[in-house]
Coordinates of C-alpha atoms and ligand atoms in Angstrom, one line a residue:
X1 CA 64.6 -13.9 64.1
X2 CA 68.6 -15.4 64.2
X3 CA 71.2 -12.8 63.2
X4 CA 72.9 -13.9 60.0
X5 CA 76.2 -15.2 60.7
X6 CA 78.9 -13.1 60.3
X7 CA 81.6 -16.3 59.9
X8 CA 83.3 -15.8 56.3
X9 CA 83.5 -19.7 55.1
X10 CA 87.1 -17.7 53.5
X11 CA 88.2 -17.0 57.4
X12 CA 87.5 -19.8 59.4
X13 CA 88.2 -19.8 63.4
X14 CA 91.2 -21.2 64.4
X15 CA 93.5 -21.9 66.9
X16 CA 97.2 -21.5 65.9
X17 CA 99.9 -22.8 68.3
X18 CA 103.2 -21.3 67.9
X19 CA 106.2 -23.5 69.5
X20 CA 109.2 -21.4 69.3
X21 CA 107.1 -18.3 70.4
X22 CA 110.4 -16.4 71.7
X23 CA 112.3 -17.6 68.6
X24 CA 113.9 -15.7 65.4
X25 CA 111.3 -17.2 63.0
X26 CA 108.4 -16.2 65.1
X27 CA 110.3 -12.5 65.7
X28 CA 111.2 -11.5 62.8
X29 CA 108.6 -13.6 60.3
X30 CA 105.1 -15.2 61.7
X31 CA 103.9 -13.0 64.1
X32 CA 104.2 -10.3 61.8
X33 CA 102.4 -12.1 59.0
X34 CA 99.7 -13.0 61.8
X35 CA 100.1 -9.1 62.5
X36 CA 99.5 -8.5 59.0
X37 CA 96.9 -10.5 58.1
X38 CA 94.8 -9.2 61.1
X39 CA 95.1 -5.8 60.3
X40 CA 94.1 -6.6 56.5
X41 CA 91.0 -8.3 58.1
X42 CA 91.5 -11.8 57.1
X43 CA 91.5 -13.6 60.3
X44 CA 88.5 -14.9 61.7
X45 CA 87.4 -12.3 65.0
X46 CA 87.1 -15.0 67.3
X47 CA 91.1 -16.6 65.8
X48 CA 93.5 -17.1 68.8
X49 CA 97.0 -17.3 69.1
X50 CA 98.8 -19.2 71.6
X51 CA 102.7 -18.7 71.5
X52 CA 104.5 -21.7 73.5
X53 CA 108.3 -21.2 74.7
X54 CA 110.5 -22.3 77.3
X55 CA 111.3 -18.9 78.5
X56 CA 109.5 -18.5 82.2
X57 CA 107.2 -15.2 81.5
X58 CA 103.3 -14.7 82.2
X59 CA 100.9 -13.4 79.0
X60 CA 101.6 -9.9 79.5
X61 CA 105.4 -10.6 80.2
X62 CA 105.0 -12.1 76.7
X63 CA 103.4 -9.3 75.3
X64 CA 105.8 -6.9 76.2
X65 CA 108.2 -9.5 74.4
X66 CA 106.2 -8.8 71.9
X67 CA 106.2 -5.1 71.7
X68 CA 109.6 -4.5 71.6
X69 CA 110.7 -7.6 69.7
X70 CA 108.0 -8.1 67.0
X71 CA 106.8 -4.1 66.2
X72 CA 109.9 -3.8 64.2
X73 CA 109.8 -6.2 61.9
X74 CA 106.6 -5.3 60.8
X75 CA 105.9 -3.8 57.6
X76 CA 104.3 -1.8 55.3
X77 CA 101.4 1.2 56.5
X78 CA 102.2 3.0 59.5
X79 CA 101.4 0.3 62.5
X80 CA 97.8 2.0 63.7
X81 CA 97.6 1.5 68.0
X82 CA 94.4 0.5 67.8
X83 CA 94.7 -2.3 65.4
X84 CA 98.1 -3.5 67.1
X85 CA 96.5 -3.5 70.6
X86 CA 93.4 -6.0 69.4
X87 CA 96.1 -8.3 67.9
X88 CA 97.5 -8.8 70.9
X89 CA 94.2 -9.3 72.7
X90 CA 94.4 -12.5 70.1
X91 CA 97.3 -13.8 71.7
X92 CA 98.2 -16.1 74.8
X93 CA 101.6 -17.3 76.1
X94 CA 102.4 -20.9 77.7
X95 CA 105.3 -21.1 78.9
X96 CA 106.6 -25.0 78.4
X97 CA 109.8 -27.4 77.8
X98 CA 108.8 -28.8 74.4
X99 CA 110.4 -31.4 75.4
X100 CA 108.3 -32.5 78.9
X101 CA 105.2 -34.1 77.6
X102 CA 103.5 -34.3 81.1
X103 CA 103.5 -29.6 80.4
X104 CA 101.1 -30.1 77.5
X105 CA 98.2 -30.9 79.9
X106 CA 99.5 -27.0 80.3
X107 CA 98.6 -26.7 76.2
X108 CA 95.4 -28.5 76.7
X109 CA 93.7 -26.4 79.1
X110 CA 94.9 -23.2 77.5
X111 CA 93.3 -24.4 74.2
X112 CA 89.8 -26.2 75.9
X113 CA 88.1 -23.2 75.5
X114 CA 88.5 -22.5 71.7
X115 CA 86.3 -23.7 68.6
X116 CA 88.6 -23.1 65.8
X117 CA 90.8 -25.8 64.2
X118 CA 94.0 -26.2 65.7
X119 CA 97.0 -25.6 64.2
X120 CA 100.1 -26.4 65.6
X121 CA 103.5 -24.3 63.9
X122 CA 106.3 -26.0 64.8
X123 CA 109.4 -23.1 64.6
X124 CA 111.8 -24.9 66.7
X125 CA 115.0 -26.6 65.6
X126 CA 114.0 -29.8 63.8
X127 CA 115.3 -32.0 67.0
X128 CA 112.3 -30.8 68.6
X129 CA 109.1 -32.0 65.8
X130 CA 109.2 -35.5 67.0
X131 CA 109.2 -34.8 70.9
X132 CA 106.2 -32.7 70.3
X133 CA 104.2 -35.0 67.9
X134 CA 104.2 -37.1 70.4
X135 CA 103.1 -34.8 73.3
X136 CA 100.6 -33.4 71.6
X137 CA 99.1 -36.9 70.2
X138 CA 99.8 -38.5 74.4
X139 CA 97.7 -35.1 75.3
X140 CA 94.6 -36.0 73.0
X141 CA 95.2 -32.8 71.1
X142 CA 95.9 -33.5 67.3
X143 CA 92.7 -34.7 66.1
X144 CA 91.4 -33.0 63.1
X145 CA 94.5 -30.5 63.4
X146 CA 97.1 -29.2 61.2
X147 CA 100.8 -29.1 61.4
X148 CA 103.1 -26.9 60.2
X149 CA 106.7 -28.0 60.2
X150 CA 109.5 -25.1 59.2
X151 CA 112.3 -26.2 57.5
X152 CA 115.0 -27.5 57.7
X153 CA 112.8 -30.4 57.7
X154 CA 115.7 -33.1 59.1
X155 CA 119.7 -33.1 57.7
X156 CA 119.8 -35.4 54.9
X157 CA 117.2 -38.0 53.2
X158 CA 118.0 -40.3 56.4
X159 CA 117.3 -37.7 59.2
X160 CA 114.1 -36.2 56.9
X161 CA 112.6 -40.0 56.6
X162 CA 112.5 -40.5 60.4
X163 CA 110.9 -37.3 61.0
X164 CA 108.7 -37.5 58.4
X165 CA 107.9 -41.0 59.4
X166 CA 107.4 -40.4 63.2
X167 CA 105.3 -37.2 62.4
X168 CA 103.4 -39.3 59.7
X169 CA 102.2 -42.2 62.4
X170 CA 100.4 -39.1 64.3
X171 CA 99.4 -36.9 61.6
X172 CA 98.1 -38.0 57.9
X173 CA 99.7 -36.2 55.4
X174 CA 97.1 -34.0 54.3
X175 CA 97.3 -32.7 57.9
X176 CA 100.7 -31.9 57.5
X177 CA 102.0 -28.5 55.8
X178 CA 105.6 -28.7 55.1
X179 CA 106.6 -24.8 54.6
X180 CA 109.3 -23.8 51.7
X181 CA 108.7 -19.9 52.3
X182 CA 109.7 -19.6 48.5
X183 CA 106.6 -21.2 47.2
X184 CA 104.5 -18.1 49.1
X185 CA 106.1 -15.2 47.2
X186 CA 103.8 -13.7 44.7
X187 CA 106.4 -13.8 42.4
X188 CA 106.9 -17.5 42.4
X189 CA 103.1 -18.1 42.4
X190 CA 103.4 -15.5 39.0
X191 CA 106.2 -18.4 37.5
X192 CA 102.9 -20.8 37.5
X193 CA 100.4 -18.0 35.8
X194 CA 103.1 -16.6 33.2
X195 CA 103.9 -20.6 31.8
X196 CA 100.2 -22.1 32.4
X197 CA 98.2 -18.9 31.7
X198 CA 99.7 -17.7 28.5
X199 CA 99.7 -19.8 25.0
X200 CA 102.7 -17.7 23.8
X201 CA 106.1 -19.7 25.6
X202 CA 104.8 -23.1 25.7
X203 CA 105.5 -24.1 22.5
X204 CA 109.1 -23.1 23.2
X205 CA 109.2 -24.0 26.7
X206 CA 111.2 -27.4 25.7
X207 CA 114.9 -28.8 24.2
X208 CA 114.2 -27.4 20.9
X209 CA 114.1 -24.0 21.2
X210 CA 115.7 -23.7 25.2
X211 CA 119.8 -23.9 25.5
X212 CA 119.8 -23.2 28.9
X213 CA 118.2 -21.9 32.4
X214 CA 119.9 -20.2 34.8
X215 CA 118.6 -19.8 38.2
X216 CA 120.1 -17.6 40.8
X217 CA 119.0 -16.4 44.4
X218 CA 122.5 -14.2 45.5
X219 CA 121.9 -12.9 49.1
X220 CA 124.1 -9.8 50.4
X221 CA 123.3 -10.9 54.0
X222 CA 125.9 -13.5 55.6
X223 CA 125.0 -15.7 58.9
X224 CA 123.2 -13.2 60.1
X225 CA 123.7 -14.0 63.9
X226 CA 122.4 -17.4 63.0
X227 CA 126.3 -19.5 62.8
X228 CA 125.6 -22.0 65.4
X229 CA 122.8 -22.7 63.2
X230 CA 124.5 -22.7 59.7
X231 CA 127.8 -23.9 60.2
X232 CA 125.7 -27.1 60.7
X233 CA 123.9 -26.4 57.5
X234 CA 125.5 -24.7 54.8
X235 CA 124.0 -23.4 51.3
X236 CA 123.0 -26.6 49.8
X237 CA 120.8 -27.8 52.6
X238 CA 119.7 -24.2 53.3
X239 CA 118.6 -23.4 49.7
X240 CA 119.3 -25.8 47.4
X241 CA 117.8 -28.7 49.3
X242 CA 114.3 -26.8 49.0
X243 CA 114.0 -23.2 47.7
X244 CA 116.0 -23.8 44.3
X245 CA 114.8 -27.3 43.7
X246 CA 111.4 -26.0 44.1
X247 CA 111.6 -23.0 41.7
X248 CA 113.8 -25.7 39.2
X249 CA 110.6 -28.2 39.5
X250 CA 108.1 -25.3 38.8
X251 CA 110.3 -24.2 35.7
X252 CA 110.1 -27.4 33.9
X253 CA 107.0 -28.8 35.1
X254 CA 104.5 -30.3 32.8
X255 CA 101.2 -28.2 32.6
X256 CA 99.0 -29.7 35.5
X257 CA 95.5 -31.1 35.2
X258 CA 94.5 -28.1 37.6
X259 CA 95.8 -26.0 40.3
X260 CA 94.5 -28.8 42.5
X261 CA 97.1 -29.3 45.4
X262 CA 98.3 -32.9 44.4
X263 CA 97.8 -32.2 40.7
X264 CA 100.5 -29.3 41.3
X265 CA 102.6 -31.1 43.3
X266 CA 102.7 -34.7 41.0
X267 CA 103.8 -32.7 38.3
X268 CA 106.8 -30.8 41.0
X269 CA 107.6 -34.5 41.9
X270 CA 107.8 -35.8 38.7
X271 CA 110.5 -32.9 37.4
X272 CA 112.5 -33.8 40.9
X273 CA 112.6 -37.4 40.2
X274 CA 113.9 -36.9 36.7
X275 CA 116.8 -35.2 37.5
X276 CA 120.2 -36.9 37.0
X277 CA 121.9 -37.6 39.8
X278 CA 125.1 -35.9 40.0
X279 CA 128.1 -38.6 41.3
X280 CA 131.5 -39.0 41.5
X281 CA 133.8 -37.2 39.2
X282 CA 131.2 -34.7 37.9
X283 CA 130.4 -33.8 41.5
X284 CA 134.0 -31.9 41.1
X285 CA 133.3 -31.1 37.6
X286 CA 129.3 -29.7 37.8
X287 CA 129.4 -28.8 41.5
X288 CA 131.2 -25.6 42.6
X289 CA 131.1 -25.2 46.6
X290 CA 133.0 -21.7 48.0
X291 CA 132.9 -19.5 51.4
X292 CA 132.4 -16.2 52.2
X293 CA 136.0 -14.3 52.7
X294 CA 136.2 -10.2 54.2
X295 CA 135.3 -8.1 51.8
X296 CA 132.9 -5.3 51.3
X297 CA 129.2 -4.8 50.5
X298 CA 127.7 -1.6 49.5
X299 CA 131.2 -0.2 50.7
X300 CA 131.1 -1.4 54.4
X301 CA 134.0 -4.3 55.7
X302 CA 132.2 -7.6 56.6
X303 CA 134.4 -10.6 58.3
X304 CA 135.5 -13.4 56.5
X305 CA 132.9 -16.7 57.0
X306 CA 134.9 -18.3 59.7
X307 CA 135.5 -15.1 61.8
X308 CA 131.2 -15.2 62.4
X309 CA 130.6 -16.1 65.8
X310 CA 129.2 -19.4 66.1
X311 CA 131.2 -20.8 63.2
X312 CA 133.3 -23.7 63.9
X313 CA 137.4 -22.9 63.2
X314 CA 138.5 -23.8 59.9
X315 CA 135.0 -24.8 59.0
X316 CA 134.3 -26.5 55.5
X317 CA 130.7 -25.6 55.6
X318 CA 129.8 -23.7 52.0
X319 CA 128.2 -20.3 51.9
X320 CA 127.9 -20.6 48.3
X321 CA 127.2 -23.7 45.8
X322 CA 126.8 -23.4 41.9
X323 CA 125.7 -26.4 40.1
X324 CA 124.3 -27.9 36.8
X325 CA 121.6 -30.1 36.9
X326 CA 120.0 -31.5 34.0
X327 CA 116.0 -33.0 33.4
X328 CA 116.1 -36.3 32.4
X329 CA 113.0 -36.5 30.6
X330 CA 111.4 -35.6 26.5
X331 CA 111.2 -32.2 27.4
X332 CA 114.3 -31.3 28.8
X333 CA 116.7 -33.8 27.8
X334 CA 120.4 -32.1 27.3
X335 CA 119.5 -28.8 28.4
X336 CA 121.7 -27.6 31.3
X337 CA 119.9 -26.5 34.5
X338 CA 122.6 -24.0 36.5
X339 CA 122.0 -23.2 39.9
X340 CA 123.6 -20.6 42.6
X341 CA 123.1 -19.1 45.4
X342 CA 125.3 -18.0 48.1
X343 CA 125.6 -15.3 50.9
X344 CA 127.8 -12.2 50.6
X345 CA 127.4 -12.0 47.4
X346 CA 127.2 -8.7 45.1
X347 CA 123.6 -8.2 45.1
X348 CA 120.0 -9.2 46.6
X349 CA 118.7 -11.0 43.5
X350 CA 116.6 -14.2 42.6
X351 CA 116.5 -14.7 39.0
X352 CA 115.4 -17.4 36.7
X353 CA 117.1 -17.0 33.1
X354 CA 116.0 -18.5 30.3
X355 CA 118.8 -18.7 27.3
X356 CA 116.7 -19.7 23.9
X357 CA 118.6 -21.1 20.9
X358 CA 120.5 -18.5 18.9
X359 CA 118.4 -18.5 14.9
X360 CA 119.7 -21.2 13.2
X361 CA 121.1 -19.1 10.3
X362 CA 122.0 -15.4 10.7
X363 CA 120.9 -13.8 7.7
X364 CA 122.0 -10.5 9.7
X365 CA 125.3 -10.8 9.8
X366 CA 127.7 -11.8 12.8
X367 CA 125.7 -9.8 15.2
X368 CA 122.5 -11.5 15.0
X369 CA 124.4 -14.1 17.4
X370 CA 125.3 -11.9 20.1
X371 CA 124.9 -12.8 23.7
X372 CA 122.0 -11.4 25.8
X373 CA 119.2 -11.8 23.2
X374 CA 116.9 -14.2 23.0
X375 CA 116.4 -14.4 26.7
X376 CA 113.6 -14.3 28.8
X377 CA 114.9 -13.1 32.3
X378 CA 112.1 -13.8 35.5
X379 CA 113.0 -11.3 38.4
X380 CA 111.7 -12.8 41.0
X381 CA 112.9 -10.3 44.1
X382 CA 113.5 -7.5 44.1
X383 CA 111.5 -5.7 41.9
X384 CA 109.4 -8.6 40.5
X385 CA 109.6 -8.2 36.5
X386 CA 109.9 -10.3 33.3
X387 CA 112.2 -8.6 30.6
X388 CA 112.5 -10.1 27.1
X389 CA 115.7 -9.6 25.3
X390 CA 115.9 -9.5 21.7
X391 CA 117.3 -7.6 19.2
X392 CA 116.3 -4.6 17.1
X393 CA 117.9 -2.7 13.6
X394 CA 119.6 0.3 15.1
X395 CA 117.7 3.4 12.9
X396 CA 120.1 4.0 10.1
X397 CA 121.2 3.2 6.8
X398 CA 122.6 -0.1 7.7
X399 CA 121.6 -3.1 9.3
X400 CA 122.7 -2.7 12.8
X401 CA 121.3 -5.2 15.4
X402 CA 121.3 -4.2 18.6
X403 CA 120.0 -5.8 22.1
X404 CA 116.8 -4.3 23.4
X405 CA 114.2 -5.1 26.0
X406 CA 110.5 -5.7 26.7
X407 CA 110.1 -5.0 29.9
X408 CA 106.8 -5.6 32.5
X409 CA 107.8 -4.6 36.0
X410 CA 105.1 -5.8 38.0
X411 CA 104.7 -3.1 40.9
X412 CA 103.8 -0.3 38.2
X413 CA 101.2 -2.9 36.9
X414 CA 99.7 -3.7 39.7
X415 CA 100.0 -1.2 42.2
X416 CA 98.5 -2.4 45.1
X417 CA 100.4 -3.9 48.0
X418 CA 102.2 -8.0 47.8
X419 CA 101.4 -9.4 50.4
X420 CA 104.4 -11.2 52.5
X421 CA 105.3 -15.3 51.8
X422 CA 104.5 -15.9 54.9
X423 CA 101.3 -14.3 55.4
X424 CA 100.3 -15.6 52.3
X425 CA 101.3 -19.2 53.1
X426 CA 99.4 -19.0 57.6
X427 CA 96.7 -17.9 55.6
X428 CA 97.1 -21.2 53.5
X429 CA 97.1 -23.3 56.8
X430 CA 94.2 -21.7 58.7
X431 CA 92.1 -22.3 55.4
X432 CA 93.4 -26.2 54.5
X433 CA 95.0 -25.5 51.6
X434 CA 97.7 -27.5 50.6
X435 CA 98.8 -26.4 46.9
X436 CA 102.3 -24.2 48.0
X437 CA 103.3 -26.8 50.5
X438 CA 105.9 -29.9 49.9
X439 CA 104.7 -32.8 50.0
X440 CA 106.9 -35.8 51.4
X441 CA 107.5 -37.1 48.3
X442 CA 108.7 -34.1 46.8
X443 CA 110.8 -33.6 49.8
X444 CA 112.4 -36.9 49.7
X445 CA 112.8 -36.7 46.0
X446 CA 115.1 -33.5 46.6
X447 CA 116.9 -34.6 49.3
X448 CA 118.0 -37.9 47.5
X449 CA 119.0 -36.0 44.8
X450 CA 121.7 -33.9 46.7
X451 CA 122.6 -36.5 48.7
X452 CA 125.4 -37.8 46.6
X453 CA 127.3 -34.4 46.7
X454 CA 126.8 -34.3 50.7
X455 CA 128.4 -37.3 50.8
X456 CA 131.2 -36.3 49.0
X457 CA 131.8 -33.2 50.3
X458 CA 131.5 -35.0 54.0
X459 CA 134.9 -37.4 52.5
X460 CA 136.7 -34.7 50.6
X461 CA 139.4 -33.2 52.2
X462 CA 139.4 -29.6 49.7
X463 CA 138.3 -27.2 51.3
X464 CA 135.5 -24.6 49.4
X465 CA 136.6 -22.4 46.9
X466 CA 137.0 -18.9 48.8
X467 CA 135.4 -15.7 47.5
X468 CA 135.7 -12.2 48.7
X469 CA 132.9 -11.1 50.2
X470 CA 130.7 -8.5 47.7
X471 CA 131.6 -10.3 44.1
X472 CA 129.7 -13.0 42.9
X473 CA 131.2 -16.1 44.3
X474 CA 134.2 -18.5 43.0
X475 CA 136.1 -17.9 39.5
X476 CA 134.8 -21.9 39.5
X477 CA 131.4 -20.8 39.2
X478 CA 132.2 -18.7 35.7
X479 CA 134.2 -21.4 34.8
X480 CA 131.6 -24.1 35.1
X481 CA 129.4 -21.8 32.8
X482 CA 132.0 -20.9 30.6
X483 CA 132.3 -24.7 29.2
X484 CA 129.2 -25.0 28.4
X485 CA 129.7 -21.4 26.1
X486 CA 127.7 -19.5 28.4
X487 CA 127.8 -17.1 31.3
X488 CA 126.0 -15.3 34.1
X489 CA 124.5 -12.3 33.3
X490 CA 126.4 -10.1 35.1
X491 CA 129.7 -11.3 33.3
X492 CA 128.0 -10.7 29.8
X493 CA 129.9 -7.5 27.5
Ligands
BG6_1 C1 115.9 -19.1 54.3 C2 117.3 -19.5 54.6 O1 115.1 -20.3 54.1 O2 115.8 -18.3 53.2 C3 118.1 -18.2 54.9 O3 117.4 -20.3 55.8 C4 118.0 -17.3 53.7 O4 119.5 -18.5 55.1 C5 116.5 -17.0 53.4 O5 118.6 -16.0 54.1 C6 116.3 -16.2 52.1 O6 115.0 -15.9 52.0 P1 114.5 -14.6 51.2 O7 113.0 -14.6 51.3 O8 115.1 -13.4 52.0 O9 115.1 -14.7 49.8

């Protein structure tokens, strides 16, 4: 009699290539996902890992890497010896120059004896995707395989079409998983259940009844080590480009068919093609760029932008953009979008805001009109939550209104553990599902959209506005709110 198989359909065998094995990313993010989705059981047994790098070390050279460089980034239980040392029996190092195709024969043999689909995660700097397209395709090695491509996916719309089209001649484009880490967080995922899964805000989901949406990711963390890197970059690639134009798209989506990868991403597309392109005069007007100064967060000195090493002497790249978009379509039409994020800032928050109309007529008196009501505020990290604001009669003889809140916070709900974006999302890959990656279109849609203000910024000789280090960015960034009669939360009473 034959065994029954113990091969979950849900955990399929795979291969998963890792270029930039000795890298940051890999550090500090993807092996310990891989770590942590092993340990929670949901990688096939016979799943290998095969970590590629220039750096000249043998597998257990790499493993010792490993140890010391990986272990502490992991998170969550107590990291159990047994389980850590059959992760690493998972894992294999090849030491190649990405750039060499005649090494891959290298790749090839390593990966001849496994059955599992290959996967190829490309977290090396952008330069680098083409080069290895290509040796992998010239080795015989991408049929039927994935690849994963980390952002930043290219440096503007031009440099992000010539990947994308190079990659696209060896890869179709449902092989091809284009990773916005944003899209993995639980709490993002939670944006698409609270609008699609509930009756109750869709009516009011629209123009009529919404006056505006804020959305803010605030960092406290600067460069981070990573200057060479960023100086090159700066906020509006690094977050605007991708993680705020994806949350904006989810936010005023139209209700897909399904949850059906393409119908999820038509409708993301759709939102980023609508959206007015910002040009010329109301760049300076609906666009606020600033940089990091010294200051202090939670009461320790950090330098001033320019003083991080790798940053480039009187550097005009941004730490920190502001902007208002707007929705050209029946839905939105008119209601302002506003956007920020920077580094240094005050506090470690991503927030989605939504302002409703104030009633119409306040039969309440004056105070029925006071700011901070009628709001529906999305935490989205930390501390995932959804708070309604509205406003209640103080007990008492009179007719006192004051602001009070609904509040869910998500971790007492649900107590068990979130799992990581990033686990979430390698999980994704190694089962073929496509639904919380960017599609090309939806990449190119973005890009073209903040291509106008890179091109200005690239011609303008003002420099960003500077803010200390530890507030919340720019007076230009209240200002830009405060025309439109509004405000950012913090600044409210
Ligand atoms: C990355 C950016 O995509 O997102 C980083 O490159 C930024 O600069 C990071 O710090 C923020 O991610 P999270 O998950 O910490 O909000």
């Amino acid at each position: 009699m034959t065994k029954p198989s113990t091969r979950r359909p849900d955990h399929p065998p795979f291969a998963f290539v890792l270029f930039g094995g000795t890298g940051d990313l890999a550090m500090r993010k993807i092996l310990p996902a891989l770590y942590a989705a092993h340990r929670d059981g949901l990688l096939a047994p016979e799943g290998q890992i095969v970590a590629v790098a220039n750096t000249a070390l043998d597998s257990s050279g790499y493993l010792r890497w490993v140890g010391e460089h990986v272990k502490p980034h992991i998170a969550g239980t107590p990291l159990d010896d047994s389980v850590w040392r059959s992760f690493l029996e998972r894992i294999a190092y090849v030491a190649l120059d990405a750039s060499q195709p005649e090494a891959f024969s290298l790749l090839g043999n390593t990966l001849a004896s496994g059955h599992g689909r290959r996967i190829f995660y490309l977290a090396t700097g952008p330069a680098l995707f083409v080069p290895i397209c290509r040796a992998l395709a010239s080795a015989g090695l991408t049929e039927g395989s994935r690849i994963v491509l980390e952002k930043p996916l290219g440096y503007d719309l031009e440099s992000s079409n010539a990947i994308n089209d190079a990659v696209g001649q060896i890869f179709k484009e449902d092989q091809i998983y284009r990773i916005d880490h944003y899209l993995g967080k639980e709490a993002v995922q939670n944006l698409l259940a609270l609008r699609f899964g509930n009756s109750l805000f869709e009516p009011l989901w629209r123009r009529e009844w919404v006056e505006s949406i804020q959305i803010t990711v605030a960092e406290e963390l600067g460069v981070e080590g990573r200057g060479n890197f960023y100086d090159q970059t700066g906020a509006l690639r690094d977050m605007v480009q991708n993680h705020l134009l994806q949350l904006l798209s989810i936010i005023a989506m139209e209700p897909p068919r399904s949850m059906d990868a393409d119908a999820v991403r038509d409708e993301k597309l759709r939102v980023l093609r609508a959206l007015k392109p910002v040009l010329g005069d109301e760049i300076r007007h609906n666009v606020v760029r600033g940089q990091y100064h010294a200051g202090a967060i939670k009461g320790a000195s950090v330098c001033a932008y320019h003083a991080e090493s790798g940053v480039g002497q009187g550097s005009t790249t941004e730490t920190f953009v502001a902007l208002k978009a707007e929705v050209e379509n029946w839905r939105w039409a008119g209601v302002p979008f506003f956007l920020r994020t920077g580094k240094r800032l005050a506090g470690r928050i991503a927030e989605i805001v939504v302002n409703f109309r104030p009633v119409p007529h306040s039969a309440l008196g004056p105070t029925a009109l006071r700011p901070g009501s009628n709001r529906l505020t999305i935490r989205l990290q930390p501390n995932e939550s959804i708070r309604l604001s509205a406003l209640a009669k103080q007990p008492g003889m009179g007719m006192t209104l004051q602001g009070v809140h609904l509040d869910l916070a998500f971790d007492q709900f649900f107590q068990q553990d979130r799992m990581e974006a990033y686990q979430r999302l390698l999980l994704d890959v190694i089962g073929g599902r496509l639904a919380l990656f960017v599609r090309r279109d939806e990449q190119e849609a973005a890009w073209r959209w903040v291509a106008p203000i890179i091109e200005d910024w690239l011609g303008n000789a003002s420099p960003p506005k500077p803010y200390a280090s530890g507030t919340w960015g720019p007076a230009a960034a209240s200002a830009l709110l405060a025309r439109h009669n509004t405000c950012w939360p913090e600044e409210e009473n």
